[in-house]
Short mmCIF file of C-alpha atoms in Angstrom, two decimals:
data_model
loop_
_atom_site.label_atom_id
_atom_site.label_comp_id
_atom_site.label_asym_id
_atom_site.label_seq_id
_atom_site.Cartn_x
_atom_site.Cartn_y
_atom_site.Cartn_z
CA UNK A 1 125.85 28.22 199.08
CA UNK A 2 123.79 25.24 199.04
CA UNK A 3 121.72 24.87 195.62
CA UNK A 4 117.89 24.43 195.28
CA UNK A 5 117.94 20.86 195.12
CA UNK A 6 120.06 20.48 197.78
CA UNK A 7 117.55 21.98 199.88
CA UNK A 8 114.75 19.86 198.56
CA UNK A 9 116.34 17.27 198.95
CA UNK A 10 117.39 17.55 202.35
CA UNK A 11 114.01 19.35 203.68
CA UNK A 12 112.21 16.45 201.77
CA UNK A 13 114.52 13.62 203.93
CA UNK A 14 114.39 15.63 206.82
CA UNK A 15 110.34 15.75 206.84
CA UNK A 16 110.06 12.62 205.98
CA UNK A 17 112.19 10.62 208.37
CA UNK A 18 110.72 13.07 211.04
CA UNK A 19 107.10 11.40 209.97
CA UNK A 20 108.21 7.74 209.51
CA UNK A 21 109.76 7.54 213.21
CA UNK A 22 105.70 9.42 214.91
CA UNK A 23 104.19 6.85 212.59
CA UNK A 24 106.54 4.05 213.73
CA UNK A 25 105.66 4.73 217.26
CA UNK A 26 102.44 5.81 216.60
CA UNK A 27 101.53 2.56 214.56
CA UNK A 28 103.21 0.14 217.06
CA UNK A 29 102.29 1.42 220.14
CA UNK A 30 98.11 1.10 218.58
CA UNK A 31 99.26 -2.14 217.36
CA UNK A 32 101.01 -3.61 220.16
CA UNK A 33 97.80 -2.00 222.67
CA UNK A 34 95.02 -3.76 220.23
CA UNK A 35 97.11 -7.11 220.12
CA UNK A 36 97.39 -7.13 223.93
CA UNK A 37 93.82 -6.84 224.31
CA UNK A 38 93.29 -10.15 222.41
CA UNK A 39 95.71 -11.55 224.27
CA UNK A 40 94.39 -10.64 227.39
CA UNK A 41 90.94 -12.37 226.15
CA UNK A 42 92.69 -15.15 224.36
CA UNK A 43 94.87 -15.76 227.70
CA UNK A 44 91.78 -15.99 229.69
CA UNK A 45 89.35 -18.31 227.52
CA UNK A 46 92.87 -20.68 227.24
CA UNK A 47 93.33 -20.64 231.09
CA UNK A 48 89.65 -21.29 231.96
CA UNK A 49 89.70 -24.35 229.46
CA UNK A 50 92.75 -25.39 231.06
CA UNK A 51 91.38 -25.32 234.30
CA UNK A 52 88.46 -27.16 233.23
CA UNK A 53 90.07 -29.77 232.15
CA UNK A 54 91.52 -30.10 235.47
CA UNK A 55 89.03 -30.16 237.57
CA UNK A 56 87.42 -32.67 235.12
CA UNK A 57 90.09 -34.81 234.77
CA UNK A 58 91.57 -36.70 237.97
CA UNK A 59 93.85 -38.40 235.06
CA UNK A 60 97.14 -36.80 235.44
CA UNK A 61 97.70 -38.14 232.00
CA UNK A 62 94.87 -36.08 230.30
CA UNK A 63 96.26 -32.83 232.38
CA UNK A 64 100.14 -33.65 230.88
CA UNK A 65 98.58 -33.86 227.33
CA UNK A 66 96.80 -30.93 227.13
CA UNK A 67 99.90 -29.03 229.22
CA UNK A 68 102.09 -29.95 226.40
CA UNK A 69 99.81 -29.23 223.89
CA UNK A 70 99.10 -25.44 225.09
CA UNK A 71 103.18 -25.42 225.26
CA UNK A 72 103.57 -24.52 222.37
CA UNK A 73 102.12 -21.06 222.93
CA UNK A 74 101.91 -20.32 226.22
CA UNK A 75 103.57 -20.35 229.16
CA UNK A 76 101.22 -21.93 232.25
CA UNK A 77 102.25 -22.17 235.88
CA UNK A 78 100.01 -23.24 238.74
CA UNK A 79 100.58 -22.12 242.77
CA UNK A 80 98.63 -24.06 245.34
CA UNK A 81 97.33 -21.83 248.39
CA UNK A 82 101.08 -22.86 249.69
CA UNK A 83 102.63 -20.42 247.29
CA UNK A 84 104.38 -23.20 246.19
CA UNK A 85 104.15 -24.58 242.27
CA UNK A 86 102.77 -28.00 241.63
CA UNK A 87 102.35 -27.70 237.82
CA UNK A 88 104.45 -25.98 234.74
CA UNK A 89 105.21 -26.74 231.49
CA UNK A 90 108.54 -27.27 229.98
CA UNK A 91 108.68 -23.94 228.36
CA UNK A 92 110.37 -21.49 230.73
CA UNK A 93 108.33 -18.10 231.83
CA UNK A 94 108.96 -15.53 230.18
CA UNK A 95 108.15 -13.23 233.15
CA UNK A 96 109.29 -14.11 236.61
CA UNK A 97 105.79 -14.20 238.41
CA UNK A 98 106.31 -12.67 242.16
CA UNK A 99 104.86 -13.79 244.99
CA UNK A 100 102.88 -11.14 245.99
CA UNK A 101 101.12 -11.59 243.19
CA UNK A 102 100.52 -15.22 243.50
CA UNK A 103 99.13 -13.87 247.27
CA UNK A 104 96.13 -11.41 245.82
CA UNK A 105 95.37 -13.85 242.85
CA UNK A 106 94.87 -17.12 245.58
CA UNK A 107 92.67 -14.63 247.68
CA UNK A 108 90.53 -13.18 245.17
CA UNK A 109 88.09 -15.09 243.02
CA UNK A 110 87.99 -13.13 239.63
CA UNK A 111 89.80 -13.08 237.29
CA UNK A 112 92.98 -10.70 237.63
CA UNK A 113 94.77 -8.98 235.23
CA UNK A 114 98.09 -7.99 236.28
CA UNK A 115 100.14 -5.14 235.50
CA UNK A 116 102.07 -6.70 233.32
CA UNK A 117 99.36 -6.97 230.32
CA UNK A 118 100.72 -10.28 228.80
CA UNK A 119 99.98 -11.78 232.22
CA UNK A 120 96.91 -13.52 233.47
CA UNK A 121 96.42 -15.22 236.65
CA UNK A 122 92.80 -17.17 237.51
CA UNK A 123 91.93 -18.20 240.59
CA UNK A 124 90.21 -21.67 241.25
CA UNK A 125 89.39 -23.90 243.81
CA UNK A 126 89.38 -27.76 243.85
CA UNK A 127 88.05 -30.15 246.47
CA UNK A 128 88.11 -27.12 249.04
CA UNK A 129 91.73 -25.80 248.18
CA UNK A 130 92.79 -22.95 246.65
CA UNK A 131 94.92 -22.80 243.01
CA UNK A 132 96.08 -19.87 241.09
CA UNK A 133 96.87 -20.36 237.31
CA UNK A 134 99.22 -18.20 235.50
CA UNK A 135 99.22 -17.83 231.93
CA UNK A 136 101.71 -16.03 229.71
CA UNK A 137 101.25 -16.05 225.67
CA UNK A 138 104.82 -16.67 223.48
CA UNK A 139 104.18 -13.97 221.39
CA UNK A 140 107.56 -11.90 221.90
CA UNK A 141 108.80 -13.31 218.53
CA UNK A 142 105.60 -12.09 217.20
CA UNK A 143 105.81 -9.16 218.19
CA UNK A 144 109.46 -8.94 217.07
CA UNK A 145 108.67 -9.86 213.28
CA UNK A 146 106.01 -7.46 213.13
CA UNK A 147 108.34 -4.63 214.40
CA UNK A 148 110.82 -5.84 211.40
CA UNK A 149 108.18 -5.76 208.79
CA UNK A 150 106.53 -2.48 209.78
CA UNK A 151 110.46 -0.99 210.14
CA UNK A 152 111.27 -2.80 206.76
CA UNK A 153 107.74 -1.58 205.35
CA UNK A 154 108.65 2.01 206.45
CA UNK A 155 112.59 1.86 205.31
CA UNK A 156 110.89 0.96 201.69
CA UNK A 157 108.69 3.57 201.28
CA UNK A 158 111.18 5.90 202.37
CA UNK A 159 113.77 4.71 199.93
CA UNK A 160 111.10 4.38 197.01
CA UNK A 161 109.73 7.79 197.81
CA UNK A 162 113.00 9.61 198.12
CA UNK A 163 114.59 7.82 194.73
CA UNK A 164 111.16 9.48 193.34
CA UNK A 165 111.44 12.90 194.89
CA UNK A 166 115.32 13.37 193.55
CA UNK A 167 113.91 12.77 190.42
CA UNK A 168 111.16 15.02 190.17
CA UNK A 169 113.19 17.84 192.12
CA UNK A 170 115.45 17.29 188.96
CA UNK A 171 112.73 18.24 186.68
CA UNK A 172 111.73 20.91 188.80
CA UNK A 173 115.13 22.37 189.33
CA UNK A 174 115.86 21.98 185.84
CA UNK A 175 114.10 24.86 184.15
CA UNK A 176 115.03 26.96 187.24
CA UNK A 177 118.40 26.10 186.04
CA UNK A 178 117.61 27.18 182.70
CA UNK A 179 116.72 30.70 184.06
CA UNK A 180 119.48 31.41 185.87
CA UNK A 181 121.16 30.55 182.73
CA UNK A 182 119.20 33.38 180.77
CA UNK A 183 119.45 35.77 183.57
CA UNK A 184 123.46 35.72 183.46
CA UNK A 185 123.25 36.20 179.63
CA UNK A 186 120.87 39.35 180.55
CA UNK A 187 123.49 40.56 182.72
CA UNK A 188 126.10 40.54 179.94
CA UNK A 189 123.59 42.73 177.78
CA UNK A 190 122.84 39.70 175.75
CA UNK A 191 118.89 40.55 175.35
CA UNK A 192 118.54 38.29 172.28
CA UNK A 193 118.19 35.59 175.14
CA UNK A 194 115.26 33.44 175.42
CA UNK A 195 114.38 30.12 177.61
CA UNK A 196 112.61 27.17 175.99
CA UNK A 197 110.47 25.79 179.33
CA UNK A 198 106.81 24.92 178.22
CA UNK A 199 104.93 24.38 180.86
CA UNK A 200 101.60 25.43 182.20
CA UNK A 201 102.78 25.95 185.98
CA UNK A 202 104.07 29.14 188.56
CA UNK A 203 107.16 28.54 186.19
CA UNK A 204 106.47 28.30 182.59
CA UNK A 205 104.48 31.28 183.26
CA UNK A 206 107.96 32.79 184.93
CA UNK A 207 109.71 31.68 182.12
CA UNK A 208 106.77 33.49 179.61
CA UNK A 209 107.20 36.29 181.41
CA UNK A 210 111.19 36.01 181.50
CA UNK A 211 110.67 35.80 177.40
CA UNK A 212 108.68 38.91 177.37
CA UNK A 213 110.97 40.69 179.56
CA UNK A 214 113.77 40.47 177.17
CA UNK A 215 111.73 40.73 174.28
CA UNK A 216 110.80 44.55 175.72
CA UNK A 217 114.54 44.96 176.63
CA UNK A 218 115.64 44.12 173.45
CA UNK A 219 113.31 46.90 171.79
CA UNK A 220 114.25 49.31 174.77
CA UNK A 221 118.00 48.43 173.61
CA UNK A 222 117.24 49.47 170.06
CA UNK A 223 115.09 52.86 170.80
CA UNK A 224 117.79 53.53 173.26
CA UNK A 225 120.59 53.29 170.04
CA UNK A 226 118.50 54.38 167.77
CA UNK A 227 117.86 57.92 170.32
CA UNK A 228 121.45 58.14 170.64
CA UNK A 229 121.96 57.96 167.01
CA UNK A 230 119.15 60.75 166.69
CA UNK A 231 120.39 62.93 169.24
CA UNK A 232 123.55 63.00 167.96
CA UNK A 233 122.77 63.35 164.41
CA UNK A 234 120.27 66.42 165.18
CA UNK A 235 122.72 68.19 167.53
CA UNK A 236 125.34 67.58 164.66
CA UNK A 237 123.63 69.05 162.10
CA UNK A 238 123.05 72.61 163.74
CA UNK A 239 127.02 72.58 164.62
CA UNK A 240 128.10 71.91 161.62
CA UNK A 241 126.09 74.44 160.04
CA UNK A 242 127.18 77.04 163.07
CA UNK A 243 130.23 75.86 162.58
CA UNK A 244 130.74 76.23 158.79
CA UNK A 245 128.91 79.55 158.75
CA UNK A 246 131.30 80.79 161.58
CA UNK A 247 134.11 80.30 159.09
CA UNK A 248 132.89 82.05 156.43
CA UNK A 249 132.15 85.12 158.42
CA UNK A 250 136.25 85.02 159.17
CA UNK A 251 136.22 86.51 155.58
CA UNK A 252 136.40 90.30 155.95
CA UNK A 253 135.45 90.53 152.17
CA UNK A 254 132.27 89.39 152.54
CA UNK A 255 129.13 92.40 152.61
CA UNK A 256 127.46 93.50 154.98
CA UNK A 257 124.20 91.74 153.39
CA UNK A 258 125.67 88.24 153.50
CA UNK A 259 126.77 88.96 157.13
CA UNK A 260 123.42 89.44 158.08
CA UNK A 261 122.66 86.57 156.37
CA UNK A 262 124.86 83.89 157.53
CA UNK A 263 124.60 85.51 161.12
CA UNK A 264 120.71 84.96 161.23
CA UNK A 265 121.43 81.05 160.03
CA UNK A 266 123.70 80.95 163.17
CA UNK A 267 120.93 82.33 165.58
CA UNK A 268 118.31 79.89 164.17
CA UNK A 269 120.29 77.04 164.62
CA UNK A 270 121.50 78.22 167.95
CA UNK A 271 118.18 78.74 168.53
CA UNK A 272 117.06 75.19 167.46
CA UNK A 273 119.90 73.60 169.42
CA UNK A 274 118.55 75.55 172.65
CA UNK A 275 114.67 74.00 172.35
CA UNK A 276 116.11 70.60 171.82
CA UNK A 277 118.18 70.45 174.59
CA UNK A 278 115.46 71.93 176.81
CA UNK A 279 112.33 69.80 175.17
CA UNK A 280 115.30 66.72 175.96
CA UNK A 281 115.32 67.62 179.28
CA UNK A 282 112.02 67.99 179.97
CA UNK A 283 111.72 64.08 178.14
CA UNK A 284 113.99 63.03 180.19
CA UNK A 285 112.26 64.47 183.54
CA UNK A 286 108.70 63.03 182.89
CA UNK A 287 110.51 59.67 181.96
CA UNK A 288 112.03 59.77 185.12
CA UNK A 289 108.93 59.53 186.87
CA UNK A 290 109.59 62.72 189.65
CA UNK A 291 108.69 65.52 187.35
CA UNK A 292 106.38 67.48 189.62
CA UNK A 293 102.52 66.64 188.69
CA UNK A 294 100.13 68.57 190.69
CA UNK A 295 96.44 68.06 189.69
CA UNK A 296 94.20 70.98 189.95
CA UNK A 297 90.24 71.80 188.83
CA UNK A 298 90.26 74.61 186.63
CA UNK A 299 87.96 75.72 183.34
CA UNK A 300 89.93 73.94 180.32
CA UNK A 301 87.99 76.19 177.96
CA UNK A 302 89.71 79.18 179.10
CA UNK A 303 92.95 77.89 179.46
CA UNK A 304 92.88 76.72 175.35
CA UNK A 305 91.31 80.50 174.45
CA UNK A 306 93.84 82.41 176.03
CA UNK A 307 97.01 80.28 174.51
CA UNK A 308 94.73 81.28 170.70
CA UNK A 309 94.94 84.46 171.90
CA UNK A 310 98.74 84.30 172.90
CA UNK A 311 99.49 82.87 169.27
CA UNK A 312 97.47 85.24 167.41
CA UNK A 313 100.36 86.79 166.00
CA UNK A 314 101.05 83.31 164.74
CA UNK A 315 98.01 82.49 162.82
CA UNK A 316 97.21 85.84 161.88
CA UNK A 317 100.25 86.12 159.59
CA UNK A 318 98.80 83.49 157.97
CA UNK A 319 95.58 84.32 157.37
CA UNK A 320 94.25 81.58 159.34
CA UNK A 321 90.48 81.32 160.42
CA UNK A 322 89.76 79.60 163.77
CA UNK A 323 86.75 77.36 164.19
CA UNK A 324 85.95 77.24 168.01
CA UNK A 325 84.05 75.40 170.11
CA UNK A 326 84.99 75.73 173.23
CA UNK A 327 82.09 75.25 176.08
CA UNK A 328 82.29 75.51 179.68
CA UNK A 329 84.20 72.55 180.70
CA UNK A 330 86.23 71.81 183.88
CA UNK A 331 88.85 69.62 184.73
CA UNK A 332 90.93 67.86 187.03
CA UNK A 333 94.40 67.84 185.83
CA UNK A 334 98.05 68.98 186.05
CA UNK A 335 97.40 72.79 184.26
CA UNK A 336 101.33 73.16 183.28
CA UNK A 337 101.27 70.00 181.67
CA UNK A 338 98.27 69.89 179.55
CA UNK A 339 99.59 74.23 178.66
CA UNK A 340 102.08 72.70 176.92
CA UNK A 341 99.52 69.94 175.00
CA UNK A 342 97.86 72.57 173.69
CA UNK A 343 100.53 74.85 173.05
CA UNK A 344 102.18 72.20 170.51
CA UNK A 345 99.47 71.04 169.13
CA UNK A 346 98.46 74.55 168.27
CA UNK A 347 101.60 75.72 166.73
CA UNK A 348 101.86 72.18 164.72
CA UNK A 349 98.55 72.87 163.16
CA UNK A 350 99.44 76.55 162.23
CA UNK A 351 102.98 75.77 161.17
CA UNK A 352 101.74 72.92 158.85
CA UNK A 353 98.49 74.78 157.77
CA UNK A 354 98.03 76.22 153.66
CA UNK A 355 97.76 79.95 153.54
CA UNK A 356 93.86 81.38 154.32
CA UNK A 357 93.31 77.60 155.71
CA UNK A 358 91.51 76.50 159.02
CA UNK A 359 92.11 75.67 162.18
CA UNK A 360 89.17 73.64 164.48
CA UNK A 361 89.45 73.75 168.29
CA UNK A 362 86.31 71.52 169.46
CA UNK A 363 85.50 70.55 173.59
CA UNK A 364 83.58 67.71 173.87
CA UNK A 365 82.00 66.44 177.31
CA UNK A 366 80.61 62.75 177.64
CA UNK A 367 80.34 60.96 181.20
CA UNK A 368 83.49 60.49 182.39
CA UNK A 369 85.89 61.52 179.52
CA UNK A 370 86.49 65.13 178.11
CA UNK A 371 88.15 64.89 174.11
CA UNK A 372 89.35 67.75 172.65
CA UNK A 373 90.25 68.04 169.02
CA UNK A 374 92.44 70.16 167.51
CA UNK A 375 92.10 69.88 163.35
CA UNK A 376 93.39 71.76 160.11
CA UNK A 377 92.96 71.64 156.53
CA UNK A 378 97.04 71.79 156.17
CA UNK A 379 99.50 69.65 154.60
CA UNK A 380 98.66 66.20 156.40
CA UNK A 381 100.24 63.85 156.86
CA UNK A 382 100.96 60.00 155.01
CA UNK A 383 99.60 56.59 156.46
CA UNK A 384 103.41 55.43 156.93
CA UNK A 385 104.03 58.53 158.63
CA UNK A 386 101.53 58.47 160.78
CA UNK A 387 102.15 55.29 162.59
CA UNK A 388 105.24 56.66 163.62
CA UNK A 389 104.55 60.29 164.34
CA UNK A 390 105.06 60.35 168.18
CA UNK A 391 108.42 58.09 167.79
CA UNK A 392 111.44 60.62 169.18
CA UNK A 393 113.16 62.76 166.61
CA UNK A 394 110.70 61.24 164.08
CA UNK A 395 109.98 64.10 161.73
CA UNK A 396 107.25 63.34 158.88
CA UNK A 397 108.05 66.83 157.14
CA UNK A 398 111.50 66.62 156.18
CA UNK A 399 111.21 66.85 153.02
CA UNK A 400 109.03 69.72 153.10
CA UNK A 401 111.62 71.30 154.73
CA UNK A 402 110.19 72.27 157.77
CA UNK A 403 112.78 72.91 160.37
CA UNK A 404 111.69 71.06 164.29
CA UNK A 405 113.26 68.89 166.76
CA UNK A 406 110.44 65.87 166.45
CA UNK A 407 110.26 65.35 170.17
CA UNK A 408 107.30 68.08 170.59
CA UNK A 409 104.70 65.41 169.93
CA UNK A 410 106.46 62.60 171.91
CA UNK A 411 106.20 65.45 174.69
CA UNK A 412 102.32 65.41 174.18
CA UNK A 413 102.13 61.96 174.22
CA UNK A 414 104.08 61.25 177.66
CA UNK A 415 101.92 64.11 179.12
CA UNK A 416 98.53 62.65 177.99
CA UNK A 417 99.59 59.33 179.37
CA UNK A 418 100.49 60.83 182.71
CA UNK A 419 97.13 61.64 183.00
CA UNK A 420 95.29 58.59 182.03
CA UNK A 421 94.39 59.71 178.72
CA UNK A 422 94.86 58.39 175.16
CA UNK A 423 95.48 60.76 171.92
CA UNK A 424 94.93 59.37 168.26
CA UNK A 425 95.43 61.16 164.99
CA UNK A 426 93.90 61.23 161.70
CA UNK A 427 95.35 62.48 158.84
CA UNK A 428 95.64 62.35 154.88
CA UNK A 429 98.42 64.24 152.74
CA UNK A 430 96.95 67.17 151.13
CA UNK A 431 94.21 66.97 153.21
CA UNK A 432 94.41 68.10 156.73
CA UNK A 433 95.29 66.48 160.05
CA UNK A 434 93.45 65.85 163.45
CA UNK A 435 94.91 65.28 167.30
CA UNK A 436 92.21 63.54 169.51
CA UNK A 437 92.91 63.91 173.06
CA UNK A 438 90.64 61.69 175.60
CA UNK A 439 90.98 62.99 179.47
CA UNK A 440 89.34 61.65 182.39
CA UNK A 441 87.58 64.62 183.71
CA UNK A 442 89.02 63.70 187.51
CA UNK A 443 92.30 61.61 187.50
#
């Protein structure tokens, strides 16, 4: 498997080689095109001259000199209307002129350009014959040594640019690196990991996120050992005390009395042990995500009346009065659910409520939310308790030595949040405690 920087690398080579050879070609063809057009001009103002001077000059001498002198960077041949050459210089051509072309140049009197671009041929006439002049520029080495520089000028910049690129595709595979690194650690349920990559790019912000990602994993890890610890020390406790009364009813000498006694402290725990494992199940379905949740309108005052009404028993036996105020309110919600909000809530505040106490039940509408609270003048609750009251198995009346699972209100809380909503309580030891549930009337 090839690594990141081996793909740059080779994708940056590959594009870049790709664009040196169009520019090459590109560049030189332009260049070569705009150089032959000043050629072409410079060929013709040179061959005119020359043939000025020979018409001017019947000197041979003065015709030699200047042949000579023009030798140096161009190649001149003349034809007479013969075909025949009566005048070169000691340069050799560098094209092989043919004689059809000698032909159209003697019969035509402009200037013609031939297909070969670094040709020119003039015609002329002199005391009543025809001449054609050729003229050729020695420019090939020229035109060699700029090929060389722009190829040596191109072979630099690649080298400089790719020397460049592997090292900043080092830098940028580098913290890359680095998170692979962390992400095998992760794998080995190391989630004390962290990477150390500040930057302010796509990947320090991976790597911030990376950090927070194990950050969360690492608390996940710890609620999930600290549930198993929980679970197993609340389903112990019931056995053992099943268990232990179990034995002592093997003891025929015990009365009837104590029978009755030890049996009821089996059935309660039994009991207990039966709503934990079914409140853990039902946990464990709305944390999965595909517990059923099936929205309906329906009047939320008369759903919270009749569960009053169905735990009447319940608060009568303690002498509870109920404060309502419940108006006509309706809502768009998952009715099951939010009967089992209510439900807990309700029993909470009459389990934890003084003798002859209070209970308020109080609906209150505003634009787009619904709250209700549910309050009582009971035992409340502390400030450090509070903070952690919907934590699993977290049970802030231990000591008072009231008897629950401590998942009821985590229940409550899941539920809510299923449903867009938010719940806050307020409470005070020896005081009294209040639930505030906010629902969006229409999820």
């Amino acid at each position: 498997m090839k690594s990141m920087y081996t793909r740059l690398v080779l994708i940056f080579i590959s594009v870049i080689l790709l664009s040196l050879v169009i520019t090459f070609f590109i560049a030189s063809k332009y260049f070569i095109k705009h150089v032959e057009t000043e050629v072409q001009r410079d060929l013709k103002d040179v061959g005119e001259n020359f043939i000025a001077v020979y018409l001017t000059h019947d000197d041979q001498y003065e015709v030699n000199s200047t042949l000579n002198i023009l030798s140096k960077n161009y190649y001149i041949t003349m034809y007479n209307e013969s075909g025949k050459i009566i005048l070169k210089n000691t340069t050799p051509k560098k094209k092989n002129i043919k004689k059809k072309q000698v032909i159209k140049t003697l019969n035509n009197n402009n200037v013609q350009l031939r297909n070969n671009s670094n040709l020119v041929g003039l015609p002329f006439e002199k005391d009543g014959h025809k001449y054609a002049l050729f003229i050729q520029p020695n420019i090939d080495r020229g035109f060699f040594k700029m090929r060389r520089v722009l190829f040596f000028s191109l072979l630099t910049t690649l080298i400089i640019g790719s020397l460049t690129f592997l090292f900043v595709a080092k830098l940028l595979v580098k913290p890359v690196k680095e998170l692979i690194r962390a992400t095998k650690e992760l794998a080995k349920g190391n989630y004390d990991v962290q990477v150390t990559i500040k930057r302010k790019d796509e990947i320090g912000l991976l790597a911030s996120n990376f950090n927070l990602m194990t950050n969360k994993l690492n608390k996940l890890e710890e609620m999930r050992s600290e549930f198993v610890s929980n679970v197993s020390h609340e389903i112990q406790s019931p056995l053992t005390s099943i268990k232990g009364f179990a034995k002592v009813l093997r003891n025929k000498e015990l009365i009837e009395e104590k029978q009755d006694h030890y049996l009821s402290i089996i059935e309660a725990e039994s009991e207990r042990l039966s709503i934990m494992s079914e409140r853990l199940l039902k946990l464990a379905s709305l944390d999965s995500e595909q517990h059923p949740f099936q929205p309906m309108t329906y009047k939320l005052d008369e759903q919270i009346r009749k569960i009053i009404l169905a735990l009447e028993p319940h608060w009568e036996s303690k002498k509870l009065q109920l404060v309502l105020n419940l108006p006509e309110t309706e809502i768009l919600a998952d009715r099951l659910l939010l009967e089992q909000v209510w439900i807990n809530l309700l029993q909470n505040a009459i389990k934890f409520s003084n003798i002859a106490g209070y209970i308020k039940v109080d609906i209150m509408t505003f634009e787009r939310d619904i709250q209700v609270t549910i309050s009582d003048n009971g035992l409340g609750i502390s400030k450090e308790d509070v903070e952690r009251i919907f934590e699993r198995f977290y049970q802030a009346d231990r000591s008072r030595n009231k008897k629950g699972t401590g998942l009821g209100l985590s229940i409550v809380q899941k539920i809510v949040e299923m449903h867009h909503g938010k719940i806050e309580v307020e409470s005070a030891a020896g005081i009294g405690t209040s639930f505030m549930i906010k629902l969006p009337k229409s999820i």
